[in-house]
XYZ file of C-alpha atoms in Angstrom:
641
model
C -12.763 12.157 -20.599
C -14.009 15.934 -20.849
C -12.471 18.715 -19.101
C -14.409 18.805 -15.455
C -16.453 21.744 -14.343
C -14.592 23.545 -11.625
C -15.427 26.192 -8.788
C -13.735 29.443 -8.767
C -11.420 28.539 -6.019
C -10.474 25.352 -7.760
C -10.087 27.075 -11.245
C -7.461 29.474 -9.396
C -5.436 26.784 -8.289
C -5.555 24.971 -11.713
C -4.655 28.067 -13.614
C -2.136 29.332 -11.271
C 0.693 31.257 -12.960
C 3.916 29.527 -12.294
C 5.644 32.654 -12.581
C 4.598 33.453 -8.901
C 6.524 30.615 -7.760
C 5.721 27.414 -6.141
C 2.191 26.585 -4.407
C 0.931 24.847 -1.348
C -2.678 24.020 -1.412
C -4.535 23.306 1.891
C -7.655 21.350 0.597
C -9.975 19.807 3.185
C -11.755 16.373 2.784
C -14.042 16.287 -0.473
C -12.850 19.596 -1.695
C -11.898 17.767 -5.226
C -8.163 17.300 -4.401
C -8.209 14.685 -7.261
C -10.135 16.924 -9.794
C -7.907 19.802 -8.976
C -4.693 18.037 -9.748
C -6.098 16.211 -12.800
C -7.177 19.278 -14.329
C -3.609 20.919 -13.591
C -1.934 18.440 -15.531
C -4.636 18.826 -18.352
C -4.088 22.411 -18.468
C -0.287 22.007 -18.624
C -0.323 19.627 -21.558
C -3.141 21.041 -23.603
C -3.002 24.843 -22.951
C 0.499 25.854 -22.378
C 2.106 27.101 -25.726
C 5.437 25.417 -24.829
C 5.170 21.583 -25.668
C 8.562 20.591 -24.793
C 8.327 19.637 -21.157
C 6.917 16.648 -19.206
C 4.827 16.855 -16.072
C 5.833 14.971 -13.025
C 2.544 13.815 -10.820
C 3.355 12.106 -7.711
C 0.584 10.248 -5.662
C 0.760 7.945 -2.786
C -1.288 5.270 -4.058
C -1.658 3.176 -7.415
C -5.484 3.840 -7.053
C -5.067 7.750 -7.140
C -2.750 7.549 -10.148
C -5.252 4.965 -12.121
C -8.184 7.632 -11.486
C -6.334 10.357 -12.608
C -5.245 8.561 -15.921
C -8.713 7.660 -16.649
C -9.878 11.108 -16.279
C -7.104 12.254 -18.612
C -7.559 9.544 -21.317
C -7.542 11.193 -24.801
C -4.714 13.458 -24.411
C -2.072 12.862 -27.149
C 0.932 10.864 -25.696
C -0.063 11.249 -22.094
C 2.125 8.537 -21.072
C 5.239 10.018 -22.762
C 4.667 13.612 -21.523
C 3.751 12.799 -17.905
C 4.673 10.454 -15.228
C 1.527 9.696 -13.244
C 2.171 7.473 -10.263
C 3.431 6.812 -6.626
C 6.733 7.643 -5.184
C 7.976 4.344 -4.963
C 7.224 3.724 -8.775
C 8.914 6.556 -9.854
C 11.933 6.312 -7.496
C 11.989 2.423 -8.864
C 12.396 3.746 -12.662
C 15.240 5.851 -11.557
C 17.005 2.967 -10.009
C 16.414 0.474 -12.935
C 17.604 3.202 -15.461
C 20.467 4.054 -13.505
C 21.327 1.429 -11.265
C 25.179 1.279 -12.574
C 25.472 4.788 -10.947
C 25.084 3.112 -7.521
C 27.429 -0.041 -7.871
C 24.815 -2.627 -9.213
C 26.114 -4.639 -12.284
C 22.162 -5.358 -13.148
C 18.984 -3.702 -12.233
C 18.411 -5.015 -8.606
C 15.196 -6.980 -7.458
C 12.886 -6.112 -4.551
C 12.774 -8.211 -1.644
C 9.386 -7.756 0.102
C 8.569 -7.324 3.903
C 8.581 -11.119 4.611
C 11.795 -11.476 2.569
C 13.634 -8.839 4.472
C 12.637 -10.349 7.701
C 14.120 -13.573 6.889
C 17.388 -12.079 5.639
C 17.444 -9.930 8.968
C 16.607 -13.362 11.078
C 19.580 -14.909 9.287
C 21.820 -12.091 10.258
C 20.851 -12.725 13.838
C 21.220 -16.360 13.772
C 24.413 -16.670 11.837
C 26.501 -13.777 12.794
C 28.314 -14.926 15.933
C 28.753 -11.428 17.172
C 24.869 -10.837 17.217
C 23.625 -14.174 18.027
C 23.347 -13.555 21.512
C 20.830 -10.675 20.921
C 18.368 -13.176 19.622
C 19.085 -16.544 21.392
C 17.638 -15.616 24.883
C 18.988 -18.743 26.386
C 17.643 -17.832 30.007
C 14.327 -18.097 28.744
C 13.312 -21.888 29.041
C 9.929 -21.864 28.081
C 10.130 -22.301 24.061
C 7.047 -20.111 23.434
C 8.199 -17.370 25.572
C 11.731 -17.533 23.591
C 10.009 -17.330 20.270
C 7.887 -14.338 21.450
C 10.975 -12.556 22.672
C 12.499 -13.415 19.196
C 9.798 -12.050 17.296
C 9.689 -9.007 19.309
C 13.321 -8.451 19.009
C 13.296 -9.003 14.996
C 10.406 -6.542 15.228
C 12.501 -3.940 16.665
C 15.319 -4.533 14.472
C 13.066 -4.263 11.496
C 11.845 -1.019 12.590
C 15.330 0.399 13.347
C 16.637 -0.450 10.032
C 13.686 0.876 8.279
C 13.805 4.017 10.174
C 17.270 4.803 9.424
C 16.722 4.105 5.578
C 13.789 6.530 5.812
C 16.075 9.169 7.346
C 18.323 8.463 4.218
C 21.233 6.754 6.097
C 23.546 5.260 3.590
C 25.318 1.936 3.881
C 28.023 2.039 6.645
C 31.558 1.245 5.331
C 32.656 -2.171 6.283
C 35.762 -0.670 8.466
C 33.214 1.078 10.523
C 32.976 -0.468 13.982
C 30.586 2.042 15.340
C 28.334 4.595 13.551
C 27.249 7.870 15.335
C 26.081 6.454 18.786
C 24.748 3.164 17.622
C 27.445 1.053 19.226
C 29.428 -1.819 17.606
C 26.395 -4.471 17.275
C 24.053 -2.095 15.943
C 26.262 -1.017 13.335
C 27.155 -4.516 12.652
C 23.314 -5.493 12.186
C 22.956 -2.527 9.618
C 25.946 -3.535 7.907
C 25.443 -7.211 7.382
C 21.742 -6.897 6.642
C 22.507 -4.570 3.805
C 25.506 -6.847 2.697
C 23.322 -9.931 2.450
C 20.846 -8.235 0.329
C 23.379 -6.657 -2.149
C 24.930 -10.275 -2.401
C 21.851 -11.333 -3.882
C 21.300 -8.331 -6.173
C 18.250 -7.391 -3.907
C 17.066 -4.144 -2.127
C 14.331 -3.683 0.256
C 11.340 -1.455 -0.126
C 13.038 1.247 2.073
C 15.899 1.125 -0.301
C 13.825 2.537 -3.225
C 13.727 5.830 -1.996
C 17.098 5.751 -0.199
C 18.796 4.855 -3.620
C 16.852 7.088 -5.824
C 17.907 9.884 -3.587
C 21.544 8.897 -3.746
C 21.270 8.907 -7.487
C 19.435 12.200 -7.668
C 22.018 13.527 -5.238
C 24.799 13.728 -7.978
C 24.288 17.044 -9.637
C 24.306 15.822 -13.399
C 21.659 13.402 -12.962
C 19.251 15.846 -11.015
C 19.877 18.411 -13.799
C 18.509 15.750 -16.271
C 15.288 15.343 -14.261
C 14.999 18.861 -13.445
C 14.863 19.717 -17.303
C 12.538 16.949 -18.278
C 10.036 17.557 -15.439
C 9.520 21.243 -15.637
C 6.011 21.006 -13.775
C 5.711 18.960 -10.530
C 2.374 18.186 -8.789
C 2.201 16.324 -5.631
C -0.867 14.795 -4.223
C -1.373 13.849 -0.410
C 1.315 16.115 0.463
C 0.608 15.781 4.190
C 2.040 12.352 4.126
C 5.362 13.400 2.994
C 8.013 11.963 4.983
C 11.917 12.946 5.215
C 13.052 10.829 2.296
C 10.090 11.839 0.088
C 10.536 15.492 0.471
C 14.412 15.385 0.055
C 13.750 13.482 -3.299
C 11.818 16.390 -4.298
C 14.320 18.733 -3.256
C 16.923 16.977 -5.096
C 15.046 17.113 -8.133
C 14.234 20.983 -7.848
C 17.554 22.214 -6.702
C 17.452 25.801 -6.096
C 15.970 27.049 -9.546
C 13.078 24.791 -10.167
C 9.724 26.890 -8.911
C 6.962 25.291 -10.854
C 5.710 22.831 -7.994
C 2.102 22.494 -6.621
C 1.546 20.601 -3.593
C -1.824 19.613 -2.377
C -2.755 18.255 1.058
C -4.735 18.496 4.096
C -2.950 18.451 7.594
C -6.123 17.141 9.306
C -5.770 14.009 7.366
C -2.251 13.105 8.450
C -2.296 9.836 9.846
C 0.989 8.094 9.023
C 3.166 9.645 11.505
C 4.292 6.130 12.581
C 5.708 5.835 9.176
C 7.885 9.144 9.655
C 5.260 11.231 7.613
C 4.419 14.856 8.775
C 2.632 17.633 7.509
C 5.481 19.891 8.336
C 7.179 19.021 5.210
C 4.170 20.802 3.397
C 3.285 23.353 5.870
C 6.834 24.740 7.152
C 9.817 23.294 4.970
C 8.472 23.852 1.612
C 7.421 27.393 2.241
C 10.696 28.055 4.023
C 12.968 26.173 1.267
C 10.950 27.763 -1.729
C 8.801 30.453 -0.546
C 5.840 28.775 -1.438
C 2.625 30.712 -1.764
C -0.079 29.322 0.429
C -3.865 28.653 -1.039
C -7.017 27.085 0.726
C -9.810 25.427 -0.364
C -12.287 24.681 2.495
C -15.628 23.663 0.721
C -16.649 19.971 0.862
C -18.282 18.975 -2.475
C -18.863 15.604 -1.433
C -20.492 15.035 1.973
C -24.001 15.893 3.158
C -24.787 18.608 5.787
C -24.974 16.169 8.738
C -21.990 14.393 7.834
C -20.035 17.702 7.421
C -21.411 18.988 10.718
C -19.833 16.079 12.506
C -16.646 16.594 10.779
C -16.608 20.155 11.727
C -17.003 19.358 15.639
C -13.812 16.931 15.133
C -11.737 19.246 13.356
C -13.219 22.679 13.433
C -12.480 22.840 9.567
C -14.702 25.461 8.806
C -15.885 23.740 5.494
C -19.635 22.837 6.296
C -20.651 25.304 3.410
C -24.134 24.529 1.481
C -24.201 20.913 0.597
C -27.200 19.666 -1.506
C -28.150 16.874 0.932
C -29.040 17.083 4.605
C -27.960 13.533 5.119
C -28.206 11.409 8.133
C -25.627 10.924 11.176
C -26.618 8.275 13.633
C -24.743 7.575 16.927
C -25.889 4.577 18.869
C -24.683 2.275 21.520
C -25.578 -1.452 22.158
C -25.341 -3.952 24.943
C -22.690 -5.796 23.209
C -20.730 -6.251 20.142
C -23.120 -8.874 18.882
C -25.955 -6.583 18.876
C -23.737 -3.936 17.158
C -23.032 -6.318 14.465
C -26.807 -7.405 14.017
C -27.729 -3.732 13.848
C -25.221 -3.016 10.799
C -26.326 -6.079 9.065
C -30.089 -5.052 9.261
C -29.125 -1.442 8.331
C -27.196 -2.614 5.284
C -29.951 -5.115 4.087
C -32.443 -1.982 4.628
C -30.382 0.178 2.416
C -30.172 -2.438 -0.213
C -34.040 -3.136 -0.115
C -34.492 0.679 -0.680
C -32.083 0.996 -3.682
C -31.850 4.366 -3.504
C -31.030 7.333 -1.000
C -34.138 9.507 -0.954
C -34.667 13.016 0.720
C -37.891 14.686 0.043
C -37.914 15.562 -3.710
C -34.068 15.010 -4.046
C -32.672 11.499 -5.029
C -29.370 10.244 -5.978
C -29.247 8.755 -9.270
C -26.749 6.113 -8.572
C -28.368 3.373 -6.895
C -27.390 2.075 -3.483
C -25.287 -1.249 -4.131
C -22.838 -3.401 -2.004
C -19.813 -1.236 -3.367
C -20.741 2.070 -2.014
C -21.405 0.651 1.524
C -18.510 0.435 4.105
C -17.888 -0.687 7.559
C -14.842 1.039 9.238
C -12.992 0.249 12.403
C -9.856 2.007 14.035
C -8.314 -1.579 14.065
C -9.040 -4.725 12.352
C -9.810 -6.767 15.512
C -13.069 -4.640 16.052
C -14.515 -6.042 12.987
C -14.396 -9.664 13.752
C -17.757 -10.137 15.484
C -19.189 -8.641 12.405
C -17.385 -10.996 10.053
C -18.619 -13.923 12.000
C -22.064 -12.741 11.572
C -21.671 -12.043 7.934
C -20.152 -15.480 7.341
C -23.544 -16.892 8.497
C -25.738 -14.578 6.392
C -27.138 -16.201 3.542
C -27.520 -12.775 1.523
C -24.184 -11.219 2.801
C -21.718 -13.922 3.411
C -20.133 -13.650 -0.339
C -20.960 -9.906 -0.523
C -18.067 -8.384 1.420
C -14.271 -7.859 1.247
C -11.926 -7.125 4.184
C -9.801 -4.388 2.779
C -5.899 -4.865 3.172
C -3.290 -2.028 2.751
C -1.540 -4.367 0.023
C -3.115 -6.899 -2.104
C -0.230 -9.470 -2.699
C 0.075 -12.532 -4.435
C 0.946 -15.340 -2.137
C 0.229 -18.717 -3.280
C -0.701 -21.464 -0.524
C -0.268 -24.726 -2.799
C 3.337 -26.168 -2.927
C 3.246 -26.635 -6.689
C 2.421 -22.804 -7.277
C 4.827 -21.807 -4.614
C 7.590 -23.630 -6.358
C 6.525 -22.220 -9.984
C 6.598 -18.553 -8.458
C 10.056 -19.123 -6.551
C 11.811 -20.505 -9.665
C 10.267 -17.165 -11.632
C 12.139 -15.305 -9.132
C 15.452 -17.137 -9.516
C 14.900 -16.951 -13.620
C 14.739 -13.085 -13.365
C 17.434 -12.760 -10.421
C 20.069 -15.828 -10.490
C 21.826 -14.305 -7.495
C 18.660 -14.913 -5.509
C 19.980 -17.005 -2.787
C 16.989 -16.720 -0.154
C 14.072 -17.832 -2.726
C 16.267 -20.615 -4.036
C 16.766 -21.763 -0.787
C 13.022 -21.764 -0.022
C 12.283 -23.684 -3.101
C 14.874 -26.475 -1.911
C 13.142 -26.280 1.583
C 9.847 -27.382 -0.360
C 11.388 -30.136 -2.292
C 13.052 -31.329 0.909
C 16.434 -31.361 -0.782
C 19.879 -29.615 0.140
C 21.189 -29.935 -3.429
C 24.103 -27.356 -3.554
C 23.389 -24.295 -5.919
C 26.228 -23.674 -8.420
C 27.454 -20.252 -9.058
C 24.702 -19.626 -11.664
C 21.533 -20.920 -9.884
C 19.825 -21.423 -13.358
C 21.946 -24.134 -14.021
C 20.717 -26.045 -10.736
C 17.276 -24.964 -11.314
C 17.111 -26.349 -14.908
C 18.488 -29.550 -14.126
C 16.759 -30.372 -10.761
C 15.874 -34.398 -10.831
C 12.561 -34.892 -11.675
C 12.479 -37.624 -8.813
C 13.145 -34.961 -5.960
C 9.735 -34.952 -4.107
C 6.377 -35.762 -5.404
C 4.669 -32.160 -4.808
C 2.009 -32.598 -7.240
C 0.198 -35.175 -9.191
C 0.984 -33.216 -12.266
C 3.857 -35.113 -13.486
C 5.870 -34.266 -10.961
C 8.659 -31.484 -11.135
C 9.357 -31.836 -14.823
C 6.535 -29.867 -15.754
C 7.608 -27.018 -13.709
C 11.227 -27.164 -15.110
C 9.816 -27.339 -18.697
C 7.795 -24.079 -18.310
C 10.859 -22.395 -16.277
C 13.037 -23.325 -19.061
C 10.176 -21.769 -21.580
C 9.728 -18.656 -19.836
C 13.630 -18.133 -19.643
C 13.555 -18.121 -23.467
C 10.079 -16.522 -23.985
C 9.920 -13.757 -21.272
C 6.573 -12.769 -22.490
C 4.747 -15.741 -22.429
C 3.592 -16.153 -18.584
C -0.105 -15.651 -19.534
C 0.390 -18.721 -22.035
C 1.838 -20.909 -19.370
C -0.639 -20.024 -16.772
C -3.548 -21.182 -19.053
C -1.401 -24.464 -19.973
C -1.106 -25.193 -16.068
C -4.977 -24.600 -15.792
C -5.525 -27.091 -18.305
C -3.237 -29.572 -16.965
C -4.783 -29.037 -13.490
C -8.437 -29.624 -14.821
C -7.309 -32.768 -16.505
C -5.349 -34.298 -13.464
C -8.217 -33.595 -11.158
C -10.656 -35.448 -13.189
C -9.102 -38.944 -11.933
C -7.943 -37.916 -8.725
C -9.556 -39.293 -5.468
C -8.653 -36.318 -3.300
C -9.352 -33.165 -5.325
C -8.445 -30.652 -2.402
C -4.860 -30.296 -3.764
C -5.846 -29.343 -7.024
C -8.618 -27.024 -5.744
C -5.747 -25.208 -4.081
C -3.613 -25.205 -7.121
C -6.501 -23.588 -9.444
C -7.227 -21.054 -6.758
C -3.432 -19.882 -6.855
C -3.315 -19.945 -10.584
C -6.600 -17.881 -10.954
C -5.035 -15.406 -8.442
C -1.725 -15.399 -10.624
C -3.764 -14.974 -13.617
C -5.782 -11.929 -12.108
C -2.597 -10.171 -11.243
C -0.930 -10.930 -14.768
C -4.143 -9.502 -16.598
C -4.061 -6.322 -14.460
C -0.257 -6.043 -15.333
C -0.911 -6.385 -18.935
C -3.574 -3.790 -18.835
C -1.265 -1.338 -17.170
C 2.051 -1.966 -19.169
C 2.670 -1.364 -22.793
C 3.268 -4.588 -24.661
C 7.038 -4.270 -25.130
C 7.333 -4.097 -21.337
C 5.130 -7.197 -20.588
C 7.975 -9.354 -19.301
C 8.489 -11.718 -16.207
C 10.865 -9.220 -14.981
C 8.611 -6.420 -14.961
C 5.807 -8.496 -13.613
C 7.902 -9.369 -10.636
C 8.302 -5.791 -10.162
C 4.833 -4.996 -10.489
C 4.107 -7.654 -7.685
C 6.326 -6.138 -5.365
C 4.963 -2.705 -5.814
C 1.274 -3.590 -6.074
C -1.236 -2.199 -3.897
C -4.443 -2.331 -5.726
C -7.250 -4.458 -5.990
C -9.878 -4.781 -8.804
C -13.036 -3.211 -7.485
C -15.965 -5.725 -7.175
C -19.567 -5.123 -6.120
C -18.870 -6.054 -2.555
C -19.276 -4.241 0.845
C -15.836 -3.087 2.050
C -14.960 -3.690 5.629
C -11.693 -1.928 6.535
C -9.298 0.004 8.858
C -9.864 3.747 8.682
C -6.040 3.876 7.519
C -6.772 1.614 4.317
C -9.808 3.567 3.288
C -8.140 7.062 2.941
C -8.692 8.808 -0.432
C -11.966 6.564 -0.780
C -15.478 7.602 -0.445
C -18.768 5.702 0.049
C -22.451 6.453 0.074
C -23.040 5.113 3.533
C -20.529 4.347 5.941
C -20.684 2.595 9.399
C -17.987 3.368 12.043
C -17.852 0.526 14.777
C -16.173 0.290 18.136
C -16.361 4.042 19.189
C -15.066 3.288 22.552
C -12.469 5.067 24.690
C -9.312 2.882 24.349
C -10.379 1.826 20.924
C -10.709 4.953 19.266
C -8.664 6.754 20.278
C -6.382 3.524 20.521
C -5.183 3.006 23.951
C -1.492 3.597 23.080
C -2.086 7.106 22.076
C -0.502 8.935 25.341
C 0.981 11.886 23.908
C -0.520 15.072 22.671
C 0.893 14.412 19.283
C -0.358 10.885 19.073
C -3.837 11.878 20.067
C -3.963 14.589 17.433
C -3.275 11.935 14.904
C -6.026 9.928 16.508
C -8.342 12.806 15.842
C -7.190 13.092 12.305
C -8.130 9.282 12.003
C -11.458 10.076 13.197
C -11.827 13.091 10.633
C -10.686 10.835 7.946
C -13.353 8.023 8.866
C -16.314 10.678 9.095
C -15.463 12.462 5.824
C -15.321 9.055 3.905
C -19.315 9.253 3.834
C -20.919 11.147 1.289
C -24.536 10.714 2.564
C -25.015 8.623 5.547
C -23.047 7.872 8.852
C -23.681 5.540 11.363
C -21.583 5.474 14.521
C -21.869 2.602 17.115
C -20.333 1.250 20.224
C -21.056 -1.598 22.496
C -21.349 -0.925 26.186
C -20.040 -4.372 26.968
C -16.914 -6.310 25.361
C -16.837 -9.954 25.873
C -13.145 -11.208 26.850
C -11.628 -14.625 27.331
C -11.381 -13.836 30.709
C -14.636 -11.970 31.192
C -16.830 -9.094 30.659
C -15.471 -5.678 30.210
C -17.337 -2.524 30.598
C -16.543 0.262 28.034
C -17.107 3.901 27.661
C -17.912 5.814 24.609
C -14.865 7.506 22.990
C -13.719 10.880 24.510
C -13.691 12.306 20.816
C -17.651 11.913 20.594
C -18.851 12.869 24.192
C -19.923 16.406 22.885
C -21.187 14.987 19.493
C -24.180 12.554 20.577
C -26.997 13.193 18.167
C -26.357 17.010 17.962
């Protein structure tokens, strides 16, 4: 794409002379952060006389990285001269290229959150010294015991994750107590990590931890420092301890060409260890970074910006082109609130465009530029129920999730996917056992699980009418030899499914299989568009699925929590359930928690480009009766002002 037109303040940042040192840019919502970052990369790659360097551009989402790459199409050898991607993708590349530095014989595989939870539960159940932490023998009611076990599992998961985010290394086996953890806590941490390593696996938090461990070795850091002579970091208010220290490890003391851009008023991930202090305090203290500000919002209407100013006192109202609409209303109950939202969506779709006297948005109002947001997902439940009954809208919305994962529902494709995991990681005991559980067999695996996989008796279980297990075994063998032909295998499965379904009395199973195949095919096609042909292997595809957090955009209304829409924008936004105890969340007690809740509201408001509707019900129906509700304390001074 062509070079973007920049304002004077945007241009000053893009053309900043690196000779004056690193820069931290405090950029408010709608101020063009993505444009600034993109044009900074373009300037460095096309205008700098010295061509023997690369740019490291770190984002927090795949979507942001993809948008930047799209805008930079046309720059010669872009992928060779710039890494544009999220922190975890960059760090995983480090691990995959230097895994032997940290004691792995082959590149480790990623176990997702569900896998990690299963490993941790195994530790709690099978380790005799830890079993009492998880058994709750005093609880006679089975349901209550399971509830307590879930709570304990969550506590243990959060503890381990927090330690890794703080770059706590593996604890040596001979240590019986670490810091002030106590013997059992230390053992839990040790045993969990040991079981991961035995399966040549790492969890999501290990990606940052292990990359930092590699970069902490000075010769390695020097290589990356020389390669990436310019570093650009998006959404810097969301940096956590591990991410900031990875940047420090790369920079050392001499690297000064660093540009951080972020908005402290959009810091909403404190629960994950993120803090704007790394951007605002640590970075200037460690590197003497120059502070620059850009307050003007180039995205939202006057009405939206006026409300945003009341929420956060940002000083960035400026002189926007559109007056816009902010409409704050209450309703008797959640049903009336949802009915209003549906009626207004239909009104906007019927109008087709946003009009304001002689001003008109050239882009028509469609499903995809309308969003309904809430602090928590449960607030959307009444609206979803009504949408499902609406003939026009029932198939025209998506409930946006933080991560779009491939999670097959049919046993047949579950088995196929589990087999793929074993093919790319023959040490994978967890997924191999899950496969045997589906097959209802306890066949012992050999030291090489591929031998067991490829010699499974075809009489084990009849999990599909598609000629039983032998079809899976044949295609597993094919993919083991032809590591780049997953697309062909998916098409073969589709054809066999269609043929088998024709003669089946009950087609439900085949409908489920076909749905899973279509989902797998969708992710595979996204993957091959993203990766060069020499990297389109099954192994790389599994890494892609583990890190993927994007979804192909469709012409659908977005329903989402505020957290998940950060970085997105819509012509028309509805913010539901603006009740005290809902937004701010009832759990937000401390001053810091309430500040983050206000940041959340600021993010929600500034997702709207033209029109913002804020609604709240006066009565909420609960299973035990009706509950009177008050308007959010954040909104009391903003009612229709």
